[in-house]
Amino acid sequence: MTTAATVSFAHGPHPAPTSAERRAELLADPGFGRVFSDHMVTIRYTAAKGWHDARVEPRGPIPMDPASSVLHYAQEIFEGMKAYRTADGGAALFRPEQNARRFQESARRMAMAELPEALFVEAVEQLVTIDRDWIPDGEGSLYLRPFMFATEVFLGVKPASEYLFVVLASPVGAYFKNKASAISVWVSETYTRAALGGTGAAKCGGNYAASLLAQSEAIAHGCDQVVFLDAVERRWIEELGGMNVFFRMDDGSLQTPPLGGTILPGITRDAIITLAREQGITVREEPYSLEQWRADAASGRLREVFACGTAAVLTGIGTVRTVTGDFAIGNGAEGEMTERLRSALIGIQRGRAADPHGWVHPV
Ligand SMILES: *Cc1c(COP(=O)(O)O)cnc(C)c1O
């Protein structure tokens, strides 16, 4: 069995690191997912050797055989997490062991090799340590993208026996550009994201590939994001393309769709449930239908709706568009509870608030 202790990371020197001046320019307005730090971490797996050949090296292309099985049968999984600049000038991750555990669960579902949790966390720490100057000051953060794919050169259909694990780092600003207030969503009644027994709870690239046409439909209807319904009754709200969703009622309670195999178990979702309950808010993990959503928005029973995930943090949803008509949530602006929970979460992540659950992981 491979453990973190048995794998050591080789460091390849960078021939031409980005100058401090150029980096400052890039960090001034990084956008989302277009700017990358100087390094990457890679670890290889083969059935014979287990996890080996861990490296921290200059970020660059990965040579691949065109028969690598990921290019044919899509064994690929990923994670999304952030390193934050803390109030004391240090760097911190948020609950990285949760990402490590979910990465193992995704690997299991996709019949891929499971990276030991400690090795996952160490790989991320190695990258944050070497590229810590790439963490933006202020409200930005360094988005980290661990991912793994099948590299076995074989066209037969079977779980691959070789994998490459990689971690990239990308300084980011806000996920939704020019979003001073709430976003708009399109409810897809044509396409579904996940079915029971499928891969909805795994963070795999294939789920995103299957969601892009629905997301394009959302954009074509002038919306920021798509909302998916369940695949059986086409009635129950599941989640957005890459974010979980919460509804706040007029009695001050919160409701969010239950996990059940078709929804991605968000770490932000889990943190929000915990923080809300600590603030005395009742949180129900119960199904919520599109008809009810429309009726509650009309009656005023529904006061706010927000989406949440690592990339977008918490984002209010103000407008809902469907084939049978549009409706607004409240006055269409971001709600008070959304703001309150977001600042509670960000306060912990950036070391400005107490961390009673030990969620913050200094690097
Ligand atoms: C990653 C992801 C989320 C959010 O998960 P976090 O752990 O909160 O970042 C929600 N839905 C989908 C489909 C995702 O891929």
Short mmCIF file of C-alpha atoms and ligand atoms in Angstrom, two decimals:
data_model
loop_
_atom_site.label_atom_id
_atom_site.label_comp_id
_atom_site.label_asym_id
_atom_site.label_seq_id
_atom_site.Cartn_x
_atom_site.Cartn_y
_atom_site.Cartn_z
CA MET A 1 0.00 0.00 0.00
CA THR A 2 1.38 3.41 -0.95
CA THR A 3 1.35 5.99 1.83
CA ALA A 4 2.35 9.63 1.72
CA ALA A 5 5.41 8.81 3.80
CA THR A 6 6.75 6.45 1.14
CA VAL A 7 6.52 8.99 -1.72
CA SER A 8 8.95 11.90 -1.82
CA PHE A 9 8.63 14.84 -4.20
CA ALA A 10 11.48 15.59 -6.64
CA HIS A 11 11.87 19.30 -7.40
CA GLY A 12 12.73 20.30 -10.98
CA PRO A 13 14.20 23.84 -11.15
CA HIS A 14 12.25 26.39 -13.22
CA PRO A 15 14.32 27.69 -16.18
CA ALA A 16 12.45 31.01 -16.42
CA PRO A 17 10.11 31.85 -13.53
CA THR A 18 7.67 34.75 -14.04
CA SER A 19 9.16 38.07 -12.89
CA ALA A 20 7.63 39.76 -9.83
CA GLU A 21 6.59 42.67 -12.10
CA ARG A 22 4.79 40.48 -14.63
CA ARG A 23 3.15 38.49 -11.83
CA ALA A 24 1.82 41.68 -10.23
CA GLU A 25 0.29 42.62 -13.60
CA LEU A 26 -1.34 39.21 -13.94
CA LEU A 27 -2.65 39.26 -10.37
CA ALA A 28 -4.22 42.70 -10.78
CA ASP A 29 -7.17 41.27 -12.75
CA PRO A 30 -6.79 37.52 -13.16
CA GLY A 31 -10.43 36.69 -14.05
CA PHE A 32 -11.22 32.99 -13.60
CA GLY A 33 -9.10 30.08 -14.84
CA ARG A 34 -6.97 31.80 -17.48
CA VAL A 35 -3.83 32.71 -15.52
CA PHE A 36 -1.63 29.94 -14.11
CA SER A 37 1.22 29.84 -11.61
CA ASP A 38 4.76 28.71 -12.55
CA HIS A 39 4.63 25.14 -11.26
CA MET A 40 2.58 21.95 -11.22
CA VAL A 41 2.71 18.73 -9.25
CA THR A 42 2.52 15.33 -10.94
CA ILE A 43 2.37 11.81 -9.49
CA ARG A 44 2.20 8.63 -11.53
CA TYR A 45 0.40 5.39 -10.81
CA THR A 46 0.92 1.97 -12.33
CA ALA A 47 -0.67 -1.22 -11.08
CA ALA A 48 2.83 -2.71 -10.68
CA LYS A 49 4.50 0.18 -8.79
CA GLY A 50 1.59 1.93 -7.10
CA TRP A 51 1.95 5.72 -6.66
CA HIS A 52 5.44 6.90 -7.57
CA ASP A 53 7.48 9.55 -9.41
CA ALA A 54 6.07 12.56 -7.52
CA ARG A 55 7.39 15.84 -8.90
CA VAL A 56 7.09 19.57 -8.37
CA GLU A 57 8.11 20.98 -11.73
CA PRO A 58 7.63 23.89 -14.14
CA ARG A 59 4.06 23.94 -15.49
CA GLY A 60 4.02 22.77 -19.08
CA PRO A 61 2.54 20.43 -21.67
CA ILE A 62 2.10 16.74 -20.83
CA PRO A 63 3.19 14.46 -23.68
CA MET A 64 0.56 11.78 -24.24
CA ASP A 65 0.13 8.77 -26.44
CA PRO A 66 -2.98 9.20 -28.63
CA ALA A 67 -4.17 5.78 -27.45
CA SER A 68 -4.19 6.92 -23.79
CA SER A 69 -7.46 5.54 -22.54
CA VAL A 70 -8.77 8.82 -21.10
CA LEU A 71 -9.04 10.16 -24.66
CA HIS A 72 -11.39 7.31 -25.56
CA TYR A 73 -13.33 6.28 -22.47
CA ALA A 74 -13.08 9.41 -20.28
CA GLN A 75 -11.71 8.09 -17.00
CA GLU A 76 -11.05 11.55 -15.54
CA ILE A 77 -11.88 13.13 -12.17
CA PHE A 78 -11.01 16.46 -10.59
CA GLU A 79 -11.30 18.64 -7.51
CA GLY A 80 -11.60 22.39 -6.99
CA MET A 81 -10.24 24.12 -3.90
CA LYS A 82 -8.64 27.42 -2.96
CA ALA A 83 -5.63 28.74 -1.07
CA TYR A 84 -6.41 32.01 0.72
CA ARG A 85 -4.15 34.78 1.93
CA THR A 86 -4.88 34.93 5.65
CA ALA A 87 -5.16 38.06 7.80
CA ASP A 88 -1.66 37.43 9.22
CA GLY A 89 -0.09 37.27 5.73
CA GLY A 90 0.13 33.47 5.68
CA ALA A 91 -1.62 31.00 3.37
CA ALA A 92 -4.39 28.54 4.21
CA LEU A 93 -6.48 25.83 2.59
CA PHE A 94 -10.09 25.13 3.57
CA ARG A 95 -10.92 21.54 4.63
CA PRO A 96 -8.48 19.95 2.12
CA GLU A 97 -9.01 16.50 3.64
CA GLN A 98 -12.63 16.73 2.46
CA ASN A 99 -11.44 17.25 -1.11
CA ALA A 100 -9.00 14.35 -0.68
CA ARG A 101 -11.80 12.07 0.52
CA ARG A 102 -14.20 13.12 -2.24
CA PHE A 103 -11.42 12.56 -4.80
CA GLN A 104 -11.12 8.98 -3.55
CA GLU A 105 -14.89 8.51 -3.78
CA SER A 106 -14.89 9.89 -7.32
CA ALA A 107 -12.00 7.55 -8.21
CA ARG A 108 -13.89 4.55 -6.82
CA ARG A 109 -16.99 5.38 -8.88
CA MET A 110 -14.92 5.71 -12.04
CA ALA A 111 -12.98 2.48 -11.32
CA MET A 112 -9.71 4.45 -11.04
CA ALA A 113 -6.78 4.08 -8.64
CA GLU A 114 -7.35 5.84 -5.31
CA LEU A 115 -4.73 8.38 -4.27
CA PRO A 116 -4.07 8.20 -0.49
CA GLU A 117 -5.66 11.18 1.28
CA ALA A 118 -2.38 12.32 2.87
CA LEU A 119 -0.60 12.24 -0.49
CA PHE A 120 -3.36 14.35 -2.08
CA VAL A 121 -3.07 16.95 0.70
CA GLU A 122 0.71 16.95 0.54
CA ALA A 123 0.70 17.45 -3.25
CA VAL A 124 -1.54 20.49 -2.84
CA GLU A 125 0.61 21.85 0.00
CA GLN A 126 3.76 21.44 -2.11
CA LEU A 127 2.26 23.54 -4.91
CA VAL A 128 0.91 26.24 -2.59
CA THR A 129 4.31 26.44 -0.87
CA ILE A 130 6.34 26.87 -4.05
CA ASP A 131 3.81 29.22 -5.70
CA ARG A 132 2.61 31.11 -2.61
CA ASP A 133 3.49 34.46 -4.23
CA TRP A 134 0.71 33.70 -6.73
CA ILE A 135 -2.01 34.04 -4.07
CA PRO A 136 -3.65 37.41 -4.83
CA ASP A 137 -4.08 39.94 -2.04
CA GLY A 138 -7.52 41.28 -1.22
CA GLU A 139 -10.59 39.29 -2.22
CA GLY A 140 -8.89 37.00 -4.74
CA SER A 141 -7.52 33.52 -4.07
CA LEU A 142 -5.38 30.82 -5.65
CA TYR A 143 -7.73 28.25 -7.20
CA LEU A 144 -6.24 24.76 -7.09
CA ARG A 145 -7.16 22.09 -9.59
CA PRO A 146 -6.12 18.55 -8.66
CA PHE A 147 -7.13 16.07 -11.36
CA MET A 148 -6.35 12.56 -12.53
CA PHE A 149 -6.77 10.68 -15.76
CA ALA A 150 -6.11 7.29 -17.32
CA THR A 151 -2.82 7.10 -19.23
CA GLU A 152 -2.72 3.43 -20.15
CA VAL A 153 -2.06 2.95 -23.86
CA PHE A 154 -4.83 0.52 -24.74
CA LEU A 155 -8.05 0.67 -26.73
CA GLY A 156 -9.80 -2.17 -24.94
CA VAL A 157 -12.66 -1.12 -22.68
CA LYS A 158 -11.63 -1.75 -19.08
CA PRO A 159 -10.46 0.23 -16.04
CA ALA A 160 -6.98 1.52 -16.90
CA SER A 161 -3.94 0.25 -15.01
CA GLU A 162 -2.01 3.55 -15.29
CA TYR A 163 -2.93 7.08 -14.17
CA LEU A 164 -1.42 10.54 -13.91
CA PHE A 165 -2.41 12.83 -11.02
CA VAL A 166 -1.72 16.55 -11.56
CA VAL A 167 -2.26 19.71 -9.52
CA LEU A 168 -2.42 23.14 -11.18
CA ALA A 169 -2.80 26.55 -9.52
CA SER A 170 -4.64 29.51 -11.00
CA PRO A 171 -4.98 32.90 -9.30
CA VAL A 172 -8.61 34.03 -9.52
CA GLY A 173 -10.84 37.01 -8.86
CA ALA A 174 -14.65 36.77 -8.90
CA TYR A 175 -16.24 33.79 -10.69
CA PHE A 176 -19.13 35.81 -12.10
CA LYS A 177 -17.69 38.87 -13.81
CA ASN A 178 -19.67 42.10 -13.57
CA LYS A 179 -22.06 40.55 -11.09
CA ALA A 180 -22.80 43.30 -8.61
CA SER A 181 -26.00 41.54 -7.59
CA ALA A 182 -27.87 38.30 -8.18
CA ILE A 183 -27.53 35.93 -11.14
CA SER A 184 -30.24 34.57 -13.43
CA VAL A 185 -30.81 30.87 -14.04
CA TRP A 186 -32.44 28.79 -16.79
CA VAL A 187 -34.27 25.63 -15.73
CA SER A 188 -33.45 22.86 -18.21
CA GLU A 189 -36.52 20.74 -18.87
CA THR A 190 -34.88 18.99 -21.81
CA TYR A 191 -31.55 17.77 -20.44
CA THR A 192 -30.71 16.15 -17.11
CA ARG A 193 -27.33 16.05 -15.36
CA ALA A 194 -27.44 12.76 -13.49
CA ALA A 195 -29.60 9.70 -12.90
CA LEU A 196 -29.77 7.34 -9.92
CA GLY A 197 -26.99 4.80 -10.26
CA GLY A 198 -25.04 7.17 -12.52
CA THR A 199 -22.07 9.43 -11.78
CA GLY A 200 -23.85 12.51 -10.39
CA ALA A 201 -22.08 12.33 -7.03
CA ALA A 202 -18.63 11.93 -8.61
CA LYS A 203 -16.64 15.00 -9.64
CA CYS A 204 -15.79 13.76 -13.13
CA GLY A 205 -15.21 15.66 -16.34
CA GLY A 206 -17.89 13.60 -18.08
CA ASN A 207 -20.64 15.16 -15.95
CA TYR A 208 -19.52 18.57 -17.17
CA ALA A 209 -19.33 17.45 -20.81
CA ALA A 210 -22.96 16.31 -20.50
CA SER A 211 -24.00 19.63 -18.91
CA LEU A 212 -22.51 22.00 -21.49
CA LEU A 213 -25.35 21.90 -24.00
CA ALA A 214 -27.84 22.79 -21.23
CA GLN A 215 -25.48 25.55 -20.07
CA SER A 216 -25.32 26.88 -23.66
CA GLU A 217 -29.13 26.88 -23.72
CA ALA A 218 -29.05 28.93 -20.50
CA ILE A 219 -26.71 31.48 -22.11
CA ALA A 220 -28.90 31.58 -25.23
CA HIS A 221 -31.84 32.46 -22.95
CA GLY A 222 -29.82 35.30 -21.43
CA CYS A 223 -29.11 33.44 -18.16
CA ASP A 224 -25.87 32.97 -16.25
CA GLN A 225 -26.34 29.35 -15.22
CA VAL A 226 -28.48 26.26 -15.76
CA VAL A 227 -30.55 24.50 -13.08
CA PHE A 228 -31.09 20.77 -13.47
CA LEU A 229 -34.19 18.77 -12.51
CA ASP A 230 -34.20 15.11 -11.49
CA ALA A 231 -34.05 12.57 -14.32
CA VAL A 232 -37.09 10.50 -13.26
CA GLU A 233 -39.97 12.93 -12.72
CA ARG A 234 -38.32 16.03 -14.24
CA ARG A 235 -39.78 17.89 -11.34
CA TRP A 236 -37.37 18.13 -8.40
CA ILE A 237 -34.63 20.76 -8.28
CA GLU A 238 -31.20 19.12 -8.12
CA GLU A 239 -28.41 21.67 -8.54
CA LEU A 240 -26.74 24.03 -10.99
CA GLY A 241 -24.09 22.87 -13.47
CA GLY A 242 -21.37 23.23 -10.84
CA MET A 243 -23.01 24.61 -7.69
CA ASN A 244 -25.46 23.46 -5.02
CA VAL A 245 -28.59 25.49 -4.29
CA PHE A 246 -30.38 26.74 -1.14
CA PHE A 247 -33.84 28.29 -0.66
CA ARG A 248 -34.71 30.63 2.21
CA MET A 249 -38.34 30.79 3.32
CA ASP A 250 -40.29 33.57 5.04
CA ASP A 251 -40.09 31.73 8.40
CA GLY A 252 -36.29 32.16 8.24
CA SER A 253 -35.60 28.47 7.46
CA LEU A 254 -33.35 27.14 4.71
CA GLN A 255 -34.04 24.21 2.41
CA THR A 256 -31.64 22.40 0.07
CA PRO A 257 -32.09 19.28 -2.05
CA PRO A 258 -30.92 16.12 -0.24
CA LEU A 259 -27.83 14.20 -1.35
CA GLY A 260 -28.86 10.90 -2.80
CA GLY A 261 -26.36 9.97 -5.48
CA THR A 262 -27.42 12.43 -8.18
CA ILE A 263 -26.14 15.61 -6.53
CA LEU A 264 -22.51 16.54 -5.97
CA PRO A 265 -21.87 16.64 -2.21
CA GLY A 266 -20.43 20.16 -2.03
CA ILE A 267 -18.00 21.05 0.74
CA THR A 268 -19.40 24.59 0.64
CA ARG A 269 -22.92 23.10 0.95
CA ASP A 270 -21.82 21.16 4.02
CA ALA A 271 -20.13 24.21 5.59
CA ILE A 272 -23.21 26.38 4.98
CA ILE A 273 -25.52 23.81 6.60
CA THR A 274 -23.22 23.75 9.65
CA LEU A 275 -22.83 27.55 9.88
CA ALA A 276 -26.56 28.16 9.40
CA ARG A 277 -27.52 25.67 12.11
CA GLU A 278 -25.02 27.31 14.48
CA GLN A 279 -26.76 30.62 13.82
CA GLY A 280 -30.04 29.01 14.91
CA ILE A 281 -31.38 28.65 11.36
CA THR A 282 -33.48 25.53 10.64
CA VAL A 283 -32.02 23.71 7.60
CA ARG A 284 -34.05 21.03 5.83
CA GLU A 285 -32.42 18.68 3.33
CA GLU A 286 -35.63 17.94 1.46
CA PRO A 287 -36.75 17.77 -2.16
CA TYR A 288 -38.17 20.99 -3.63
CA SER A 289 -40.14 20.97 -6.86
CA LEU A 290 -40.16 23.45 -9.72
CA GLU A 291 -43.96 24.03 -9.25
CA GLN A 292 -43.40 24.79 -5.57
CA TRP A 293 -40.50 27.09 -6.42
CA ARG A 294 -42.71 29.06 -8.80
CA ALA A 295 -45.66 29.15 -6.36
CA ASP A 296 -43.52 30.18 -3.37
CA ALA A 297 -41.82 32.92 -5.39
CA ALA A 298 -45.27 34.25 -6.39
CA SER A 299 -46.76 34.09 -2.88
CA GLY A 300 -43.72 35.63 -1.24
CA ARG A 301 -43.16 32.57 0.96
CA LEU A 302 -39.75 32.23 -0.72
CA ARG A 303 -37.47 35.13 0.20
CA GLU A 304 -34.08 34.27 -1.26
CA VAL A 305 -32.22 31.64 -3.24
CA PHE A 306 -28.49 31.21 -3.52
CA ALA A 307 -26.03 28.91 -5.28
CA CYS A 308 -22.81 27.83 -3.57
CA GLY A 309 -19.52 26.19 -4.40
CA THR A 310 -15.79 26.77 -4.00
CA ALA A 311 -15.41 28.76 -7.22
CA ALA A 312 -18.40 31.10 -6.80
CA VAL A 313 -18.62 30.99 -2.95
CA LEU A 314 -22.27 32.12 -2.37
CA THR A 315 -24.15 33.86 -5.15
CA GLY A 316 -27.72 35.08 -4.99
CA ILE A 317 -30.18 33.92 -7.66
CA GLY A 318 -32.59 36.71 -8.58
CA THR A 319 -34.34 35.57 -11.74
CA VAL A 320 -35.57 32.16 -12.88
CA ARG A 321 -36.42 31.53 -16.52
CA THR A 322 -38.34 28.45 -17.76
CA VAL A 323 -40.06 27.41 -21.00
CA THR A 324 -43.39 28.34 -19.40
CA GLY A 325 -42.35 31.77 -18.15
CA ASP A 326 -40.03 33.72 -15.87
CA PHE A 327 -40.27 34.57 -12.20
CA ALA A 328 -38.25 36.70 -9.79
CA ILE A 329 -37.13 35.88 -6.26
CA GLY A 330 -38.08 38.72 -3.91
CA ASN A 331 -37.07 41.97 -5.59
CA GLY A 332 -34.54 40.16 -7.78
CA ALA A 333 -31.53 41.30 -5.73
CA GLU A 334 -29.25 39.24 -3.51
CA GLY A 335 -30.80 38.51 -0.11
CA GLU A 336 -29.71 39.36 3.40
CA MET A 337 -29.10 35.77 4.55
CA THR A 338 -26.96 35.07 1.47
CA GLU A 339 -24.72 37.99 2.40
CA ARG A 340 -24.61 37.03 6.06
CA LEU A 341 -23.65 33.39 5.43
CA ARG A 342 -21.12 34.37 2.78
CA SER A 343 -19.31 36.75 5.10
CA ALA A 344 -19.37 34.15 7.90
CA LEU A 345 -17.76 31.60 5.56
CA ILE A 346 -15.20 34.00 4.08
CA GLY A 347 -14.32 35.25 7.58
CA ILE A 348 -13.32 31.73 8.60
CA GLN A 349 -11.52 30.94 5.32
CA ARG A 350 -9.36 34.06 5.60
CA GLY A 351 -8.56 33.69 9.29
CA ARG A 352 -10.59 36.78 10.30
CA ALA A 353 -13.12 34.79 12.36
CA ALA A 354 -12.84 31.98 14.91
CA ASP A 355 -12.54 28.48 13.43
CA PRO A 356 -14.21 26.18 15.98
CA HIS A 357 -14.38 23.21 13.54
CA GLY A 358 -10.70 23.26 12.57
CA TRP A 359 -11.61 23.86 8.92
CA VAL A 360 -8.64 26.12 8.18
CA HIS A 361 -5.45 24.32 7.21
CA PRO A 362 -2.40 26.63 7.30
CA VAL A 363 0.31 25.97 4.70
C1 LIG B 1 -17.67 21.02 -7.35
C2 LIG B 1 -19.15 21.03 -7.52
C3 LIG B 1 -20.01 21.63 -6.58
C4 LIG B 1 -19.52 22.41 -5.39
O1 LIG B 1 -18.71 21.69 -4.52
P1 LIG B 1 -17.75 22.47 -3.50
O2 LIG B 1 -17.06 21.38 -2.77
O3 LIG B 1 -18.63 23.28 -2.63
O4 LIG B 1 -16.84 23.31 -4.32
C5 LIG B 1 -21.38 21.51 -6.78
N1 LIG B 1 -21.88 20.88 -7.86
C6 LIG B 1 -21.08 20.32 -8.80
C7 LIG B 1 -21.70 19.64 -9.96
C8 LIG B 1 -19.70 20.39 -8.66
O5 LIG B 1 -18.92 19.84 -9.59
#
